Short mmCIF file of N, CA, C and O in Angstrom, two decimals:
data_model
loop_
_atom_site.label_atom_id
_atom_site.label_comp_id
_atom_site.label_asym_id
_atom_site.label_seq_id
_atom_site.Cartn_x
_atom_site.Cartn_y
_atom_site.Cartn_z
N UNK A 138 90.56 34.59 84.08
CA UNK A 138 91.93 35.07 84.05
C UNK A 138 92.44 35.43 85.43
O UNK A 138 91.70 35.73 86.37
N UNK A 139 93.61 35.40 85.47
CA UNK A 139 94.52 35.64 86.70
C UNK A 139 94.41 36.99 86.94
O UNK A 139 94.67 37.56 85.89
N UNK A 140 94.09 37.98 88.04
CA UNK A 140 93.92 39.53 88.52
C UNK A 140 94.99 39.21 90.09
O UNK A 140 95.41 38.28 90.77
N UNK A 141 95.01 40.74 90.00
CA UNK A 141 96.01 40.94 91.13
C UNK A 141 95.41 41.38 92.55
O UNK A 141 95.95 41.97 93.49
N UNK A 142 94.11 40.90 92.39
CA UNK A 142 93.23 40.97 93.68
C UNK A 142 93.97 39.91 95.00
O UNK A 142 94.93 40.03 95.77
N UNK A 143 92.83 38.79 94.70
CA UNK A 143 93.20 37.44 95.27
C UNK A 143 93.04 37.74 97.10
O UNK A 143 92.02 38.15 97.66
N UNK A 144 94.03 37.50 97.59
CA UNK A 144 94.19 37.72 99.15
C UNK A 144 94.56 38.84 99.92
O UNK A 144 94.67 38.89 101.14
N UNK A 145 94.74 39.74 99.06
CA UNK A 145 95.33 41.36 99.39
C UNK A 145 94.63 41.87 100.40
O UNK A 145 93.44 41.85 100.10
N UNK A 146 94.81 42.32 101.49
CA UNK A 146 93.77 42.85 102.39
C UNK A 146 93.00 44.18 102.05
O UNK A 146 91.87 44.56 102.37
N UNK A 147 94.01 44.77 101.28
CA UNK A 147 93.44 45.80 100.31
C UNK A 147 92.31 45.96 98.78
O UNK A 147 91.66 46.94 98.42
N UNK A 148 92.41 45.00 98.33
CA UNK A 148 91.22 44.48 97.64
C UNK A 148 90.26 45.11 97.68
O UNK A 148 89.68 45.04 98.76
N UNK A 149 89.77 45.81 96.87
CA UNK A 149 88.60 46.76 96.66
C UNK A 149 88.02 47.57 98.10
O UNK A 149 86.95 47.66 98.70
N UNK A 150 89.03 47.93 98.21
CA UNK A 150 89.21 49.18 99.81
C UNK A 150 89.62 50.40 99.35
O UNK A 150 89.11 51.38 99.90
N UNK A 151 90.68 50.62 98.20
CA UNK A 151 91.40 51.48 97.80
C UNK A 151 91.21 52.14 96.43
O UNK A 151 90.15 52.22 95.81
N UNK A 152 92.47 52.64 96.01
CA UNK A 152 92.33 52.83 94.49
C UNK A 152 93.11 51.30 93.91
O UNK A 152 94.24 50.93 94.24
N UNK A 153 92.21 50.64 93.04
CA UNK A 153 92.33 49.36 92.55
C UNK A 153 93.16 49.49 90.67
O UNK A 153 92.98 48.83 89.64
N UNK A 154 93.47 49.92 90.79
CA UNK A 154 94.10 49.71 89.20
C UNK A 154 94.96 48.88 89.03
O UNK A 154 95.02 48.38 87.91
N UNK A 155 96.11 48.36 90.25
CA UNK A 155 96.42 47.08 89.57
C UNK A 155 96.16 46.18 91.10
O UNK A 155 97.06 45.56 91.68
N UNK A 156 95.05 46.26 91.46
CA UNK A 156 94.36 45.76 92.39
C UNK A 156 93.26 44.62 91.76
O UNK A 156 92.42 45.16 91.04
N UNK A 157 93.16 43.73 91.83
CA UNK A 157 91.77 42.94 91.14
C UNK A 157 91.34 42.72 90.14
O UNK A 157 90.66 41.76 89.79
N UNK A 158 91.91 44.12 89.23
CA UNK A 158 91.52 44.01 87.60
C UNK A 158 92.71 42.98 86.97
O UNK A 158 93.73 42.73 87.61
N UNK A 159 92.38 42.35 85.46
CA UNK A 159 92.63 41.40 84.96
C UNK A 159 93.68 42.39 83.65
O UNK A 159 93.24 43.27 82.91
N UNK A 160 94.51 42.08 83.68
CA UNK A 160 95.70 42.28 82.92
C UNK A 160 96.33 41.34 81.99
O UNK A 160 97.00 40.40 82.43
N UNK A 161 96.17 41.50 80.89
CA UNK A 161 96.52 40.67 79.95
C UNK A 161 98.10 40.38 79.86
O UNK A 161 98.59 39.39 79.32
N UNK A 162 98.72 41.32 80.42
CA UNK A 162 100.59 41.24 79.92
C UNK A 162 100.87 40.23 81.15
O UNK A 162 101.55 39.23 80.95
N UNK A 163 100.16 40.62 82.82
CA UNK A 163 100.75 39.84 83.56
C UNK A 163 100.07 38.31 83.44
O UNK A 163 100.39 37.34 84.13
N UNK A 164 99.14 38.34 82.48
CA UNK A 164 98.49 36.92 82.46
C UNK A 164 99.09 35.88 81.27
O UNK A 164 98.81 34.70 81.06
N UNK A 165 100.32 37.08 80.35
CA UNK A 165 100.71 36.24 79.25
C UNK A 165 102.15 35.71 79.99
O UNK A 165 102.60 34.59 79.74
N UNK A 166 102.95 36.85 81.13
CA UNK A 166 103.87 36.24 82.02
C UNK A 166 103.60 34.85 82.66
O UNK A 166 104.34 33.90 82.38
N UNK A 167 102.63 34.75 83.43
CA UNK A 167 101.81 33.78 83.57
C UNK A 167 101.99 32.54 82.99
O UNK A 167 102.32 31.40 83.30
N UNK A 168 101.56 33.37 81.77
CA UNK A 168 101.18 31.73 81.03
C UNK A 168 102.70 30.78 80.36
O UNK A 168 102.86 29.60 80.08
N UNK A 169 103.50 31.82 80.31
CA UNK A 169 104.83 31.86 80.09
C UNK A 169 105.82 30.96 80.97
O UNK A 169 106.81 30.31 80.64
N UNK A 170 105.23 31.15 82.13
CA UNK A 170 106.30 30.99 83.03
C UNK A 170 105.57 28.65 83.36
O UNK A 170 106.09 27.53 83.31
N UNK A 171 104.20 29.23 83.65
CA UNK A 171 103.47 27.78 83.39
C UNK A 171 104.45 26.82 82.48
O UNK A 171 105.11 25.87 82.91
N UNK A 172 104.37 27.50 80.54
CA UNK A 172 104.48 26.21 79.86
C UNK A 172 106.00 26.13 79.90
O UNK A 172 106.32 24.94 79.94
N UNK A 173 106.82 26.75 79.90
CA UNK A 173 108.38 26.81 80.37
C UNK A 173 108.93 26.42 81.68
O UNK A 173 109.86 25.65 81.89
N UNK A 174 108.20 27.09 82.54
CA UNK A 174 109.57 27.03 83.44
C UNK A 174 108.95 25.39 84.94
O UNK A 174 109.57 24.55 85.60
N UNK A 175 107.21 25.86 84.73
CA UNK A 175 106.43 24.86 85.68
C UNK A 175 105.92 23.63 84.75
O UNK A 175 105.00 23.13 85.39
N UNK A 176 106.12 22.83 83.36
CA UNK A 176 105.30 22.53 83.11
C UNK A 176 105.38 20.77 83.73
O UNK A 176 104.40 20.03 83.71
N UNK A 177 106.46 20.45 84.13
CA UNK A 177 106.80 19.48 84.55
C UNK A 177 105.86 19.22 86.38
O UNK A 177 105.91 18.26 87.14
N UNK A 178 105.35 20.14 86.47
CA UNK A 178 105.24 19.94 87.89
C UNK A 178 103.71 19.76 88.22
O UNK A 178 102.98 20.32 87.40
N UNK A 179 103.07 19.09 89.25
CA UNK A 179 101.51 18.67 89.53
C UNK A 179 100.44 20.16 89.03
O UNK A 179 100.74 21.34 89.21
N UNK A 180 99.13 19.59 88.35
CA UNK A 180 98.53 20.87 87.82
C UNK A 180 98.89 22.17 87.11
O UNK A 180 98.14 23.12 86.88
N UNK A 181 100.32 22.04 86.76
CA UNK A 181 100.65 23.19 86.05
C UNK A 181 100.16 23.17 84.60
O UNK A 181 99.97 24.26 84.06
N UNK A 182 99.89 21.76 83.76
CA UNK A 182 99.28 21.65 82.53
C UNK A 182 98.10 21.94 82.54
O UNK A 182 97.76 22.72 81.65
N UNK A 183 97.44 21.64 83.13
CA UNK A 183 95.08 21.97 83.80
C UNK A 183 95.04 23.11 84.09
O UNK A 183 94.12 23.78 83.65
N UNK A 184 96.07 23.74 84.98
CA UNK A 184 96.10 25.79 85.14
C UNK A 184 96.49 26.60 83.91
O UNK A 184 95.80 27.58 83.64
N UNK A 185 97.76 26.19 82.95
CA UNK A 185 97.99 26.41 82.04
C UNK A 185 96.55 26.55 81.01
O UNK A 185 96.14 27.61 80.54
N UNK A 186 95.99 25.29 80.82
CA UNK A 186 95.22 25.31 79.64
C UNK A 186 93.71 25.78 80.45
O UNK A 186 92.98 26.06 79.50
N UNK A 187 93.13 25.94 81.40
CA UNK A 187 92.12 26.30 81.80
C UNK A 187 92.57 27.95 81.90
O UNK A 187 91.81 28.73 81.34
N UNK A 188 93.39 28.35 82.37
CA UNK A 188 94.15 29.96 82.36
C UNK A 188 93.77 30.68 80.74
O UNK A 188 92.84 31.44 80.45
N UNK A 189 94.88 30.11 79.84
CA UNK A 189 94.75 30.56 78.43
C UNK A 189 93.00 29.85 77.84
O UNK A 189 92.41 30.19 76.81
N UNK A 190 92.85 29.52 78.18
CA UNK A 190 91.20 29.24 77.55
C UNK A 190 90.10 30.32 78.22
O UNK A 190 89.03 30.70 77.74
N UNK A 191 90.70 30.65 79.42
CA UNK A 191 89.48 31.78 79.92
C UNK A 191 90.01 33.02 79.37
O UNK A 191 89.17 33.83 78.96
N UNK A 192 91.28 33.33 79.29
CA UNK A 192 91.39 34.63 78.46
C UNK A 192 91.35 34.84 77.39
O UNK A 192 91.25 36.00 76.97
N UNK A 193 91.43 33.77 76.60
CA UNK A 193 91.17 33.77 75.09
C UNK A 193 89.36 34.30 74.95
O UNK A 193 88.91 35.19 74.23
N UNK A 194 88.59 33.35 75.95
CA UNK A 194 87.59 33.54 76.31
C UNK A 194 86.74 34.98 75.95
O UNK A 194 86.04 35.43 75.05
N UNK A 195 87.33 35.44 77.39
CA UNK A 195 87.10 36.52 77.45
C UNK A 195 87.52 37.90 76.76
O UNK A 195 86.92 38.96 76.93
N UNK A 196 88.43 37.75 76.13
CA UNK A 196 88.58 38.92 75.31
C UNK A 196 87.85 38.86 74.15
O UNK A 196 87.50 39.90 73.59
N UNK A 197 87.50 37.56 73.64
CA UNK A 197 86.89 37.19 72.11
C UNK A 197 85.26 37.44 72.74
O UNK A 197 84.30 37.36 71.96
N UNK A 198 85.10 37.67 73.86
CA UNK A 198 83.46 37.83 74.56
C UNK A 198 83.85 39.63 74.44
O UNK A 198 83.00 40.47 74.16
N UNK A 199 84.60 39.80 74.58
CA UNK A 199 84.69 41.45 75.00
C UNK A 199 84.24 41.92 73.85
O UNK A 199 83.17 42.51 73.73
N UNK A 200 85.36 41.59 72.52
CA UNK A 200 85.75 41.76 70.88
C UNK A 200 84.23 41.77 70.11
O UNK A 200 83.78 42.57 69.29
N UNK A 201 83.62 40.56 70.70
CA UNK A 201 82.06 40.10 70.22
C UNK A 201 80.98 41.24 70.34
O UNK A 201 80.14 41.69 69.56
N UNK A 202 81.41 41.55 71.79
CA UNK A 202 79.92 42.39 72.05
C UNK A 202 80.19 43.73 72.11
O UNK A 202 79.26 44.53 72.10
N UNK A 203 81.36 44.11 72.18
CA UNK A 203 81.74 45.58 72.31
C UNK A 203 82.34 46.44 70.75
O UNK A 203 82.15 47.51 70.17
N UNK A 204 83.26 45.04 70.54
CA UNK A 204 84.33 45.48 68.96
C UNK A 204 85.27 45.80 69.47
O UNK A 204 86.13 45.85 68.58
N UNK A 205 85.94 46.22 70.98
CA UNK A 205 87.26 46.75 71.12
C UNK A 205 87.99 45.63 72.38
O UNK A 205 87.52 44.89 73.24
N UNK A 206 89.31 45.99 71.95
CA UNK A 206 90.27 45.27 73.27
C UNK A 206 90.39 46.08 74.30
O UNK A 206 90.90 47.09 73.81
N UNK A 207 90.24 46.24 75.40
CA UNK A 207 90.87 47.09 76.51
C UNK A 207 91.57 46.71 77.25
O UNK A 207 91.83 45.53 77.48
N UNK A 208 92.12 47.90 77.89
CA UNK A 208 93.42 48.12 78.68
C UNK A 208 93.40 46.97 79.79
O UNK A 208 94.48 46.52 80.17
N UNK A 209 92.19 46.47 80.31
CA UNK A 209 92.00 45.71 81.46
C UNK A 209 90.35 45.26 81.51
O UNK A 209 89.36 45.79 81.01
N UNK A 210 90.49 44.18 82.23
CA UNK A 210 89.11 43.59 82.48
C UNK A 210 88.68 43.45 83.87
O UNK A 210 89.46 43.62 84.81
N UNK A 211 87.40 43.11 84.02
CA UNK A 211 87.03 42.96 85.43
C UNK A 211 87.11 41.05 85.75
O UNK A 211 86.85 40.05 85.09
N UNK A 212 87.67 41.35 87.25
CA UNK A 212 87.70 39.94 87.83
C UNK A 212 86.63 39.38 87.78
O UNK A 212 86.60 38.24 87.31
N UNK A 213 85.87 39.78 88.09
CA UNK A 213 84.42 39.46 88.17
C UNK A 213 83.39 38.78 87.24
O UNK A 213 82.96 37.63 87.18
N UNK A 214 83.07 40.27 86.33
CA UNK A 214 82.44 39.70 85.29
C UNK A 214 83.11 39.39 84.19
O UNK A 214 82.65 38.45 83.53
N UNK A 215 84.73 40.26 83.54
CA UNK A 215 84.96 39.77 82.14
C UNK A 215 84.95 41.02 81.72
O UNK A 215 85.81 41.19 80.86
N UNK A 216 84.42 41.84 81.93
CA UNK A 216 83.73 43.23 81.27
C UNK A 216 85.19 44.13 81.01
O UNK A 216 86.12 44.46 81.74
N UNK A 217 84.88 44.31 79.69
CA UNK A 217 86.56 45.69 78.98
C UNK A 217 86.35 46.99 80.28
O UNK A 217 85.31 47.55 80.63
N UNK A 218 87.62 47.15 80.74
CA UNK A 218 87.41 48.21 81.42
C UNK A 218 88.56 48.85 81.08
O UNK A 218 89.54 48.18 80.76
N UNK A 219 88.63 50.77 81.09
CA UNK A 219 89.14 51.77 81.14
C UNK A 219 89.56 51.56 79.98
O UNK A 219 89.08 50.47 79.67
N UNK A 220 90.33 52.05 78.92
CA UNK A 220 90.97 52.63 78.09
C UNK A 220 90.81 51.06 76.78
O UNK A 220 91.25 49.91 76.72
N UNK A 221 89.78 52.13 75.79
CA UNK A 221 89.26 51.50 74.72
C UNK A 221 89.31 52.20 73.37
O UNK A 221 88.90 53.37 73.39
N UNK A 222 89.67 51.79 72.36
CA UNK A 222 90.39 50.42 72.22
C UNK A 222 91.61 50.32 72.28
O UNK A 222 92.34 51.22 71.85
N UNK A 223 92.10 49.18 72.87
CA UNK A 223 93.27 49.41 73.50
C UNK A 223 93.70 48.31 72.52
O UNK A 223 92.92 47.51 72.00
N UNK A 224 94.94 48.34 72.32
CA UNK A 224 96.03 47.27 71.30
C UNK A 224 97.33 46.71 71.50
O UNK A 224 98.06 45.90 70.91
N UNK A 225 97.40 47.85 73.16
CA UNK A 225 98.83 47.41 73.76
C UNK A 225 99.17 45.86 74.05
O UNK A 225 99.41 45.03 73.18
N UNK A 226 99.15 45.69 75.10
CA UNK A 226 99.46 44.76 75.88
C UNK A 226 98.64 43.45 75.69
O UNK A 226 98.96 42.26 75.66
N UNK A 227 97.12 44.29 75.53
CA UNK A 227 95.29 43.27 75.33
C UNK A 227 95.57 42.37 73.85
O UNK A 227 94.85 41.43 73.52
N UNK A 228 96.88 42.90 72.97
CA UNK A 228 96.98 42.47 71.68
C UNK A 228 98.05 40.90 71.75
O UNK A 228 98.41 40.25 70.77
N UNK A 229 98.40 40.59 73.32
CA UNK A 229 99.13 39.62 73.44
C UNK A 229 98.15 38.92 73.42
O UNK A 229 98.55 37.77 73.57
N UNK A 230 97.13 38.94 73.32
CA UNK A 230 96.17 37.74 73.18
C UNK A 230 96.32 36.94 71.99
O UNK A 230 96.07 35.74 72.11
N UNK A 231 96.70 37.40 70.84
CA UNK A 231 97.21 36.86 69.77
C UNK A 231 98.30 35.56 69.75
O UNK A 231 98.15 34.46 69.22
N UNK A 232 99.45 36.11 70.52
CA UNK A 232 100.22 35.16 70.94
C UNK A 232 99.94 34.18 72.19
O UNK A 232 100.74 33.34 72.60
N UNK A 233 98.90 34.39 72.63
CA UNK A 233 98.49 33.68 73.55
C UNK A 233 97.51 32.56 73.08
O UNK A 233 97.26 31.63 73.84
N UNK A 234 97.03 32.63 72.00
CA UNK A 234 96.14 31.82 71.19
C UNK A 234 97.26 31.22 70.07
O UNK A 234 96.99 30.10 69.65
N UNK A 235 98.38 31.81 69.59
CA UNK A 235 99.39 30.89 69.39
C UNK A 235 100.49 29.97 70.01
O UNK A 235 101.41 29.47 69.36
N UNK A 236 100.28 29.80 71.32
CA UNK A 236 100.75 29.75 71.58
C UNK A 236 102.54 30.26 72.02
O UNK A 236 103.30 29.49 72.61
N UNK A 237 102.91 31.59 71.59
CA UNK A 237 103.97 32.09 71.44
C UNK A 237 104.61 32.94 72.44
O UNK A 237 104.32 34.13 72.51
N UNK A 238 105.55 32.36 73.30
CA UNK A 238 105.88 32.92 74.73
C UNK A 238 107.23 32.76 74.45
O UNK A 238 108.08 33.06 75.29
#
């Protein structure tokens, strides 16, 4: 999944909360903006469907081994982090496996 790490020079230097960790609402924007607004354009279909396949992924890996959705995940490994069980935002995964943006 898409995190708000990436090239930041700040990147795990600081306080990281919307630093690196993996966010489901900005990853359903994301995916939103892909099949609407980019889908016409080089690799936006292969980012699109490799994007929504790792977060579907990973939350149904989270759901599996833990039982809960959380607030955020790690870039890294995948792993539910901070605020469990969470149903906010982590529950767009639903529409993200329906396709519904």
């Amino acid at each position: 999944p898409f995190s708000g790490g990436g090239k930041d020079t700040a990147y795990g230097t600081q306080e990281d909360l919307w630093r690196g960790k993996v966010w489901i609402n900005i990853n359903y924007l994301a995916l939103q903006a892909l099949s609407q607004r980019y889908s016409s354009q080089a690799g936006a279909k292969e980012l699109y469907q490799t994007l929504r396949a790792s977060i579907i992924s990973t939350l149904l890996s989270q759901w599996k081994t833990k039982g809960y959705l959380f607030e955020q995940y790690s870039d890294k490994t995948g792993a539910g982090l901070k605020s469990k069980p969470f149903t906010g935002w982590s529950a767009l995964v639903l529409l993200i496996m329906a396709e519904q943006y």
